[in-house]
Tab-separated table of C-alpha atoms in Angstrom:
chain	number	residue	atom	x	y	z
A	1363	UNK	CA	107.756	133.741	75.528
A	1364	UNK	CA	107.218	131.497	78.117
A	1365	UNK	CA	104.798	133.932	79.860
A	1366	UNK	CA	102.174	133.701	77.324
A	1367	UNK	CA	101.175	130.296	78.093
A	1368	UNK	CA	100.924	131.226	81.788
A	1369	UNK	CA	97.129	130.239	82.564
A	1370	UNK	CA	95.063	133.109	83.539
A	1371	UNK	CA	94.031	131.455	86.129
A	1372	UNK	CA	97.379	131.785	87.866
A	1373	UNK	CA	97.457	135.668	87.345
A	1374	UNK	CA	94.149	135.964	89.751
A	1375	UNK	CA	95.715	133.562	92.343
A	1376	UNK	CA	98.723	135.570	92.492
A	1377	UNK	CA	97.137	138.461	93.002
A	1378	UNK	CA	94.862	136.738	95.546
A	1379	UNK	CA	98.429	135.655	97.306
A	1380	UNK	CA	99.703	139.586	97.414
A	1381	UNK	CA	96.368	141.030	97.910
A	1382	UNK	CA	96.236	138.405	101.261
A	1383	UNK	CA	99.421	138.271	102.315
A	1384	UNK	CA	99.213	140.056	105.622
A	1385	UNK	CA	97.382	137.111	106.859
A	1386	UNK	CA	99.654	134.303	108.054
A	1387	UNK	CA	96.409	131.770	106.674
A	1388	UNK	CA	96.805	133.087	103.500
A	1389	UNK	CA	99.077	129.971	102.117
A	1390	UNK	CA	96.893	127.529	103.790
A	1391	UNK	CA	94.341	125.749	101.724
A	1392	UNK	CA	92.135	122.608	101.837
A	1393	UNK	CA	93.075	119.242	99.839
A	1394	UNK	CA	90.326	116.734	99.351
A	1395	UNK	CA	91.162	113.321	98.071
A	1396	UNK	CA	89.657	109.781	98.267
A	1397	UNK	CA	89.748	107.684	101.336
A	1398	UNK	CA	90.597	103.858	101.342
A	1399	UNK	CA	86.903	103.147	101.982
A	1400	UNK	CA	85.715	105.513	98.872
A	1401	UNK	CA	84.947	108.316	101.031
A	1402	UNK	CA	86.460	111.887	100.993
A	1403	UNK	CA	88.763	112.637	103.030
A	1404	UNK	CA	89.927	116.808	103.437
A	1405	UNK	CA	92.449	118.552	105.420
A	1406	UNK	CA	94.540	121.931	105.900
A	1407	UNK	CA	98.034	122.009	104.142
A	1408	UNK	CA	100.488	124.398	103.427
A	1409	UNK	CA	101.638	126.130	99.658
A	1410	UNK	CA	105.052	125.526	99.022
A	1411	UNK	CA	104.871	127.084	95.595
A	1412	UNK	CA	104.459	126.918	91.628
A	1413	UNK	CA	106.880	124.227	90.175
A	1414	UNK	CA	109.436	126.783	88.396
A	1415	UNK	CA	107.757	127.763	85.070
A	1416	UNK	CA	104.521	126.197	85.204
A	1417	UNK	CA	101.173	125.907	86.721
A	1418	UNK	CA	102.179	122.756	89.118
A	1419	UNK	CA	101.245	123.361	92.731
A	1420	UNK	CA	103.399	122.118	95.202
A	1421	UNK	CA	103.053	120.534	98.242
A	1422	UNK	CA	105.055	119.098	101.294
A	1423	UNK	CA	103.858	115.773	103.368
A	1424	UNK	CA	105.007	112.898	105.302
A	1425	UNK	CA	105.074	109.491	103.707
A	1426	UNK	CA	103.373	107.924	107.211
A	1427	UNK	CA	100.431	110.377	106.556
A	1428	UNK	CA	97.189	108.657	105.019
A	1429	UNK	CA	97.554	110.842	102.308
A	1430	UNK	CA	100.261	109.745	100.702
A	1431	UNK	CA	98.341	106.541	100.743
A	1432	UNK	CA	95.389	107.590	99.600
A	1433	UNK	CA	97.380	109.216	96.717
A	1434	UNK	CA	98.931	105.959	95.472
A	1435	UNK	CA	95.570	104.602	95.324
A	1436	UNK	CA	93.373	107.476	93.368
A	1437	UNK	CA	96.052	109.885	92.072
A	1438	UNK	CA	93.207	112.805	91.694
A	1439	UNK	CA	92.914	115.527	94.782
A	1440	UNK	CA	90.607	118.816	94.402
A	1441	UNK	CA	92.205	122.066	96.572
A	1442	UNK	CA	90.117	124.026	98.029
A	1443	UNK	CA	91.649	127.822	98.153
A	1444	UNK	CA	89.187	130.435	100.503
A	1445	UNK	CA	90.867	133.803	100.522
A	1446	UNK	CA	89.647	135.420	103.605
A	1447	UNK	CA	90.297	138.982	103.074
A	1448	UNK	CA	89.172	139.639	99.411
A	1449	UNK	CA	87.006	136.464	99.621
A	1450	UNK	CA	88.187	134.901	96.469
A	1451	UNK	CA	87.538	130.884	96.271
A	1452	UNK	CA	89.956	128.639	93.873
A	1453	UNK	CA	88.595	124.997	93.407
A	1454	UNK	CA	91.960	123.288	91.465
A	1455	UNK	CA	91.251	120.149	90.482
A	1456	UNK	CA	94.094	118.052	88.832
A	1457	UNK	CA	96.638	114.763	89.238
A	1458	UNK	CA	98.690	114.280	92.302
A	1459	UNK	CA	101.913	112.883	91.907
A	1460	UNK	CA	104.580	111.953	95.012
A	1461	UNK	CA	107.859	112.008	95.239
A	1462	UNK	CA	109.486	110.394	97.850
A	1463	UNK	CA	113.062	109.125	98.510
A	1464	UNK	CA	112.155	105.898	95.935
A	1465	UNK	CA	111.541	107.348	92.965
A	1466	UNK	CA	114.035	106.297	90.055
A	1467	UNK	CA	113.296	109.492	88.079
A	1468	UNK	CA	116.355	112.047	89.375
A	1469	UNK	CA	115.164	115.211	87.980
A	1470	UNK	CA	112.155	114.501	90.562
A	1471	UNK	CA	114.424	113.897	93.266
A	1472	UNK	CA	116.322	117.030	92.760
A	1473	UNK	CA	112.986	118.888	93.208
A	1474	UNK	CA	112.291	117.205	96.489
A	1475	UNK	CA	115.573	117.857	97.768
A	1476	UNK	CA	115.068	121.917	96.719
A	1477	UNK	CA	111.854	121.885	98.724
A	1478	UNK	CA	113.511	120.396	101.958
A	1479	UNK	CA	116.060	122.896	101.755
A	1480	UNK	CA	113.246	125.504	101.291
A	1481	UNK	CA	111.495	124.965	104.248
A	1482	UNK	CA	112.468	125.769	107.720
A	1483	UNK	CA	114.675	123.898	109.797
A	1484	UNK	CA	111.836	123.968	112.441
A	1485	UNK	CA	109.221	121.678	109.956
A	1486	UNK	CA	112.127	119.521	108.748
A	1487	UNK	CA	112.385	118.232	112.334
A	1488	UNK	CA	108.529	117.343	112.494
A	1489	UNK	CA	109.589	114.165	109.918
A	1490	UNK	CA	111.725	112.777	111.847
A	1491	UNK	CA	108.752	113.009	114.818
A	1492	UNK	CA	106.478	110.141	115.741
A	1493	UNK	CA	104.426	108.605	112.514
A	1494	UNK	CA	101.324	111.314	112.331
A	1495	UNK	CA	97.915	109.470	113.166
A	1496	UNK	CA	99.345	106.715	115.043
A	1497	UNK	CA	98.280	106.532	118.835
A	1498	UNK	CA	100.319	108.520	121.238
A	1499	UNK	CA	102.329	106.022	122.802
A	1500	UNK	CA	104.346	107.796	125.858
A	1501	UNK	CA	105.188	111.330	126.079
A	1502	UNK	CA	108.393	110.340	127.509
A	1503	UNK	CA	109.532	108.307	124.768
A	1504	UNK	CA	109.528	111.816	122.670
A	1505	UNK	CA	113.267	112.668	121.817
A	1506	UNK	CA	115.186	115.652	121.330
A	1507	UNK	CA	115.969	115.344	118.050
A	1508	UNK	CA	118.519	117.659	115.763
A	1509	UNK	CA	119.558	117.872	112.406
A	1510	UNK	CA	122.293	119.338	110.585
A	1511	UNK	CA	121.727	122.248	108.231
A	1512	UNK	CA	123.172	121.045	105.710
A	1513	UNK	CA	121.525	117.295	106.060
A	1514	UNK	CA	119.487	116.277	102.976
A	1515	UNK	CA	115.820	115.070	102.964
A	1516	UNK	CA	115.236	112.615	105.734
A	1517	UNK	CA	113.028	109.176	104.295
A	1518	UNK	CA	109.769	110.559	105.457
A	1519	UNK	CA	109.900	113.931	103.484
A	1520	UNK	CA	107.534	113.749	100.336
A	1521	UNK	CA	106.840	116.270	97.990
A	1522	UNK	CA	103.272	115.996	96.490
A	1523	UNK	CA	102.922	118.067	92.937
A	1524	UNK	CA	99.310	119.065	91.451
A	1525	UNK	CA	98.806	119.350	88.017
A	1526	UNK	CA	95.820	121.154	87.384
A	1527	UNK	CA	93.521	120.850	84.888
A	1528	UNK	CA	90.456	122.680	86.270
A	1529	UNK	CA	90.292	125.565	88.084
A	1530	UNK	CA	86.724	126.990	89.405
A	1531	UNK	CA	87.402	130.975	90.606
A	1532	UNK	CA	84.614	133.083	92.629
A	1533	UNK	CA	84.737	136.483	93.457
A	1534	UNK	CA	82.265	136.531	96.574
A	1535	UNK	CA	82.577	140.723	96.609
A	1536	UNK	CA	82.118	141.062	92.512
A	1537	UNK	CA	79.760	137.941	92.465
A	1538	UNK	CA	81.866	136.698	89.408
A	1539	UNK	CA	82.900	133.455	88.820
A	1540	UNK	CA	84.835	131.126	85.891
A	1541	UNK	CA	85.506	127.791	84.934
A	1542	UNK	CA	88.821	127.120	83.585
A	1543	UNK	CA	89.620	124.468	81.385
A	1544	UNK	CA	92.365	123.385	78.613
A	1545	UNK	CA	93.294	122.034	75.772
A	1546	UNK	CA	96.603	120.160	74.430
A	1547	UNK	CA	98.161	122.239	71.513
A	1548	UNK	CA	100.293	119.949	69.331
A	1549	UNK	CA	103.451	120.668	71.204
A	1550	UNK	CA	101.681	119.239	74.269
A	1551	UNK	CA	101.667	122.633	76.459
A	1552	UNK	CA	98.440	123.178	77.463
A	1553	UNK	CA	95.881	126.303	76.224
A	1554	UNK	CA	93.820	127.534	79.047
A	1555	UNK	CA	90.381	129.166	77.896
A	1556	UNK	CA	87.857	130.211	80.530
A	1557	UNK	CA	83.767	130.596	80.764
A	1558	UNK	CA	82.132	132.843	82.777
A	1559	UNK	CA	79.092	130.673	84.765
A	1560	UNK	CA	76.598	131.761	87.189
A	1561	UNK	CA	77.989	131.903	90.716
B	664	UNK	CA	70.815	114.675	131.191
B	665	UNK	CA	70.551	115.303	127.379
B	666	UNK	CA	74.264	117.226	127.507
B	667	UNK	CA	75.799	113.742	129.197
B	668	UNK	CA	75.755	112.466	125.687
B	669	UNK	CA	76.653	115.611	123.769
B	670	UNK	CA	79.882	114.095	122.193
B	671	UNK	CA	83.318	115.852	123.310
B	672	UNK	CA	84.343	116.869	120.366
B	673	UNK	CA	81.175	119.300	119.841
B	674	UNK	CA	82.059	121.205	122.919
B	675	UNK	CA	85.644	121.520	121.821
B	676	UNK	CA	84.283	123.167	118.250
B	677	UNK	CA	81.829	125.135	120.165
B	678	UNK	CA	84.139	127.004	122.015
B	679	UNK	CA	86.363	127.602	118.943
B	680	UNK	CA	83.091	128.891	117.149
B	681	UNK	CA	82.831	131.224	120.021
B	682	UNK	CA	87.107	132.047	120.291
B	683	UNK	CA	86.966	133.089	116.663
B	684	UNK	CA	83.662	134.822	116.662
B	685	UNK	CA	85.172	137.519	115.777
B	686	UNK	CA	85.765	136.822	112.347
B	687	UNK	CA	83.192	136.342	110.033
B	688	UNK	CA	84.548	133.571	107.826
B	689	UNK	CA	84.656	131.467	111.269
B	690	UNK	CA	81.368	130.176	110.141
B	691	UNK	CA	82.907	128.671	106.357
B	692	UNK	CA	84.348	125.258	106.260
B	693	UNK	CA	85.182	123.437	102.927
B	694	UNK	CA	82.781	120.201	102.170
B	695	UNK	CA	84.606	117.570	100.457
B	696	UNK	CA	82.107	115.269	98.064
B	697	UNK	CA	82.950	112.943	95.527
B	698	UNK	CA	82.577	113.625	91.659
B	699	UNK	CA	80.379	111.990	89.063
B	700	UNK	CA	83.931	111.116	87.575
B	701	UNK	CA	85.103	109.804	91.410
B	702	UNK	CA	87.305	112.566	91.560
B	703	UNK	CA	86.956	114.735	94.639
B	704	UNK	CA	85.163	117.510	95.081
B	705	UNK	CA	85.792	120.398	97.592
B	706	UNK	CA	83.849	123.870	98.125
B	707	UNK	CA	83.506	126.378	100.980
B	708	UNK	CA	80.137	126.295	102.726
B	709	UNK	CA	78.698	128.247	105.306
B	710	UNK	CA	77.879	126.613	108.372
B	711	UNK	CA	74.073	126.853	109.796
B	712	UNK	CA	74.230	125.282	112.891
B	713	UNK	CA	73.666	121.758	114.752
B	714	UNK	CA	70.429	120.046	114.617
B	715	UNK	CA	68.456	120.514	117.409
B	716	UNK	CA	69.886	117.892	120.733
B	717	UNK	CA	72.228	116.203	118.206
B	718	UNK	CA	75.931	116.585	116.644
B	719	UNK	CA	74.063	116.935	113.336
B	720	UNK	CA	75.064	120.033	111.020
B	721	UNK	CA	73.065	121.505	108.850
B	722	UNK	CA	74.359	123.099	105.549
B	723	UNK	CA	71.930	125.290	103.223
B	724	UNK	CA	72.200	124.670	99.505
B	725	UNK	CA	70.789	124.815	96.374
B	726	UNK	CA	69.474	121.675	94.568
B	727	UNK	CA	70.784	122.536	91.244
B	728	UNK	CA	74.651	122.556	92.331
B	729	UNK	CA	76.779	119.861	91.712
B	730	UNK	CA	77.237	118.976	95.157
B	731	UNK	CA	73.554	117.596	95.324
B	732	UNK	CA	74.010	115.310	92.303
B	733	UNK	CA	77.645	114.148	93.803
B	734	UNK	CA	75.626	113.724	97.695
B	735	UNK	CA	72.623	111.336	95.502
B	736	UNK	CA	75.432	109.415	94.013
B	737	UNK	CA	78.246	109.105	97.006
B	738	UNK	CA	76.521	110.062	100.516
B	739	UNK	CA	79.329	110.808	102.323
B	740	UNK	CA	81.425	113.729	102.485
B	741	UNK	CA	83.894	115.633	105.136
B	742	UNK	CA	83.862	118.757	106.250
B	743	UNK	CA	87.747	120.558	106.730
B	744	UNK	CA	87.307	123.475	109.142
B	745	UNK	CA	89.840	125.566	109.980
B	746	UNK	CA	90.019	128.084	112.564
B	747	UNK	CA	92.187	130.963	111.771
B	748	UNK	CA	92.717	132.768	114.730
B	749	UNK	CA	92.591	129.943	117.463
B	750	UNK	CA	94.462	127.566	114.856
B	751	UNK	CA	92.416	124.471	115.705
B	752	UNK	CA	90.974	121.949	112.652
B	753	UNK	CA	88.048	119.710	112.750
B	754	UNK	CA	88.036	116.864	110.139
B	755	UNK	CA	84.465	115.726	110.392
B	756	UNK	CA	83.619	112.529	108.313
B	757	UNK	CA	79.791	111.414	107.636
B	758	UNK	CA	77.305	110.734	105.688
B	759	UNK	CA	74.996	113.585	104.666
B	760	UNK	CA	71.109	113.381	103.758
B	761	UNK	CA	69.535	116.047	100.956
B	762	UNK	CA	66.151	117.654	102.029
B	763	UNK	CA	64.261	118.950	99.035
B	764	UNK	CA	60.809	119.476	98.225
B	765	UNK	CA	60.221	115.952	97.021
B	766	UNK	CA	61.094	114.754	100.747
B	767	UNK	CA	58.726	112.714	101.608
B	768	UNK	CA	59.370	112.852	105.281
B	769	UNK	CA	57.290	115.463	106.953
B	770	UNK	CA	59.763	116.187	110.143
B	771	UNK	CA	62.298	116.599	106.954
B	772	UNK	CA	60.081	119.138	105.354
B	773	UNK	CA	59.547	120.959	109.003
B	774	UNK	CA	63.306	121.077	109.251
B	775	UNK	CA	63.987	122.438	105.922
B	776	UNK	CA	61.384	125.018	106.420
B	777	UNK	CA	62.731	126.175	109.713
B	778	UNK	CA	66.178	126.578	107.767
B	779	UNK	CA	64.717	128.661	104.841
B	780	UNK	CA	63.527	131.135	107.385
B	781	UNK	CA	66.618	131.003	109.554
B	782	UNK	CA	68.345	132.490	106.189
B	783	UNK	CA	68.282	136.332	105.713
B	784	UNK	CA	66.360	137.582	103.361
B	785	UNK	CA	68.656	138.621	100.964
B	786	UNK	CA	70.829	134.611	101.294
B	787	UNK	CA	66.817	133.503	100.386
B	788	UNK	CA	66.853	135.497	97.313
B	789	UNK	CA	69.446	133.300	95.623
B	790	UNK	CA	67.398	130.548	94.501
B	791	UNK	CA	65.526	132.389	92.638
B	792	UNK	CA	68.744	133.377	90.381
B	793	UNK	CA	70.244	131.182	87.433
B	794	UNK	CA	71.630	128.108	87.381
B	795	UNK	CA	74.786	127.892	89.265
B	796	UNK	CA	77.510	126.549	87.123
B	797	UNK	CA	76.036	127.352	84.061
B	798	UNK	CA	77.219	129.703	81.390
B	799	UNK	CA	75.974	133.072	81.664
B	800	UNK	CA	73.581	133.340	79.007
B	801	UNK	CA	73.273	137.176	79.013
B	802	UNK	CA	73.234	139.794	81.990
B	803	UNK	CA	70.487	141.357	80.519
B	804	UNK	CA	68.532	138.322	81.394
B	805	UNK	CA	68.878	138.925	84.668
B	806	UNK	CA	65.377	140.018	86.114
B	807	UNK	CA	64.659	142.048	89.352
B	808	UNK	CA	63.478	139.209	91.995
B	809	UNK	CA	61.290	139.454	94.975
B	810	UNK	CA	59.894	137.735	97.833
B	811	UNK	CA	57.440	138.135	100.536
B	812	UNK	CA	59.342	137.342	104.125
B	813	UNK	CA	56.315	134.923	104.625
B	814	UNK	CA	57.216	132.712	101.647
B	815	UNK	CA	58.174	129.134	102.248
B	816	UNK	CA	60.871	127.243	100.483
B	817	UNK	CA	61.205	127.788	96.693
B	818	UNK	CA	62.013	124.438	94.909
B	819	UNK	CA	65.811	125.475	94.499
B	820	UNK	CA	66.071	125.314	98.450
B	821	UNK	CA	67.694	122.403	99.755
B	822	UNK	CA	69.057	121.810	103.351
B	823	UNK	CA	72.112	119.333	103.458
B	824	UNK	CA	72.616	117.369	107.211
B	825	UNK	CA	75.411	115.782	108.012
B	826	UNK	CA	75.990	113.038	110.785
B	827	UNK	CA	79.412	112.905	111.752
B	828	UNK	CA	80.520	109.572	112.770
B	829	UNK	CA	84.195	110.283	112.693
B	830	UNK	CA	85.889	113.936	113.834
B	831	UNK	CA	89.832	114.692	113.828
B	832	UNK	CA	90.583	117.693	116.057
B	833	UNK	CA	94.274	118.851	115.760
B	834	UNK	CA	95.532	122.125	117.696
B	835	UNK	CA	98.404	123.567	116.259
B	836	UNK	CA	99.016	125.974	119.380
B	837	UNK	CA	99.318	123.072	121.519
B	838	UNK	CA	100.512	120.667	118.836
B	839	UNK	CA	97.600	117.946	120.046
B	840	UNK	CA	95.784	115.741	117.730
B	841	UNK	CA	92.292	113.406	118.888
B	842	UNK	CA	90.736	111.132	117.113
B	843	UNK	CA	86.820	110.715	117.889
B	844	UNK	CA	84.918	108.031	116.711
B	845	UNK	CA	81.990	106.082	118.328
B	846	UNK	CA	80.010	103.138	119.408
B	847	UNK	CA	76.005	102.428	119.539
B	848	UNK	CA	74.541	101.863	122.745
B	849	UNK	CA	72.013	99.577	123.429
B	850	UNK	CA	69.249	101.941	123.381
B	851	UNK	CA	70.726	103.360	119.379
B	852	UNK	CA	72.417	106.185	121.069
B	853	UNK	CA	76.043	107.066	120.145
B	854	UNK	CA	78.849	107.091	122.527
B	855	UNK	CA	81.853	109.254	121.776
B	856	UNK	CA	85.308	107.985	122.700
B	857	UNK	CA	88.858	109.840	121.638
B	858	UNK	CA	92.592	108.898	121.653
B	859	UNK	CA	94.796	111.294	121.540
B	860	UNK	CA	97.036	110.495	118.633
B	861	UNK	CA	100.298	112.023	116.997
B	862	UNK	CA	100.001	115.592	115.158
């Protein structure tokens, strides 16, 4: 029965997904967190997928990137999610959590490990590139570098998870839009009920 | 000599304005604020150009969304855009100023103006409508608006500016990353310097 607790929410981004998929951009969306200095900061990532069963949103980063750090300091990050073709906007707001090689908690680390093997050997190799951000020292000093298929996650793979407990949908063609928000039944699963607001 | 001081990064986001012309959501960035509970905020906007001789952009809004609130509480914000066909993004950090009708700054109010009728008719028509982010009461309520192309602003008009004083430009066709940032002159003026720095 675990369908039935699937939030509706996550029925119209699916569709979104298929109804987009031609379009390479389609998995790209914006994350907007907090900045050391209290200001926002917002950039492009890439969807790696719902954790399997729920409504976590998954994401891949470095551990150099001033994300990560900006994570560890306010744990709360707002996606931005602009469907270009059927023009269909998803504003998830939720708790970011990171996973990186540290963490004591092993069913975590098995789910970072299953996203490194997930993605390509091509954007494995960008982790073991310079630190992202940092200065460009010498172009020379760039190394071929290799990795074996079968080589685990290297130290600066990180696997950021959003838990969402907001979710703002517009339809820009139907001029429709909802606010989804929850409730905690007494198991501690969450009930998703939904308001339709003015666009 | 006005261009001289036209900051670099500008002319790099002009040109991928003009590369991905072709598309129309190559005008919509996403606008990360910060929330009344210091969570972060992030929507897509529509951009509506640079202020006149500066690196200023303009954003049209209306005062009774959130992001006005969230803009009088936290004035800074930055804007995510990504270019889907050229694959460039511009991180551009600032602080942002609100021009209602209250402004009491009569340049402002000229600016805002100018803005209003920049927007097509049917964009102006909006602000008229309900509350955005508000329950729909009833779609009956919904009345038939209209408005005479020589009407000014209506109170729900607000133009949003935003002075960048940081930009991150990353290509992912070329895999190169600059970081802009700049220095006053004597005279108040900015001057734009980059590094180049790792993707």
């Amino acid at each position: 029965m675990a369908g039935c607790v699937s939030p509706p929410w996550k029925a119209l981004l699916l569709k979104a997904l298929e109804t987009n998929s031609h379009l390479k951009h389609s998995s790209f969306f914006q994350l907007a967190t907090i900045g050391p200095n209290g200001r926002p900061s917002n950039r492009t990532v890439v969807f790696r997928g719902f954790e399997e069963g729920s409504d976590k949103i998954h994401i891949n980063t470095d551990t150099r990137s001033n994300k990560v750090e900006e994570i560890k300091h306010v744990p709360f990050a707002e996606i931005c999610w602009y469907f270009t073709d059927s023009w269909e906007q998803f504003r998830i707001n939720g708790k970011i959590d990171y996973i990186d090689s540290s963490n004591k908690d092993l069913a975590k680390l098995q789910q970072r490990e299953k996203a490194w093997f997930a993605s390509s050997p091509k954007s494995r190799l960008q982790y073991l590139g310079p630190s992202p951000g940092l200065p460009v020292i010498c172009q020379e000093t760039v190394k071929e570098t290799h990795l074996e298929p079968s080589a685990g996650p290297v130290a600066a793979f990180c696997l950021l998870v959003l838990d969402p407990d907001q979710v703002d949908y517009l339809n820009l063609k139907s001029n429709e839009r909802m606010a989804f928000t929850f409730t905690l039944s007494e198991d501690g699963s969450k009930i998703w009920k939904f308001e339709t607001i003015n666009p």
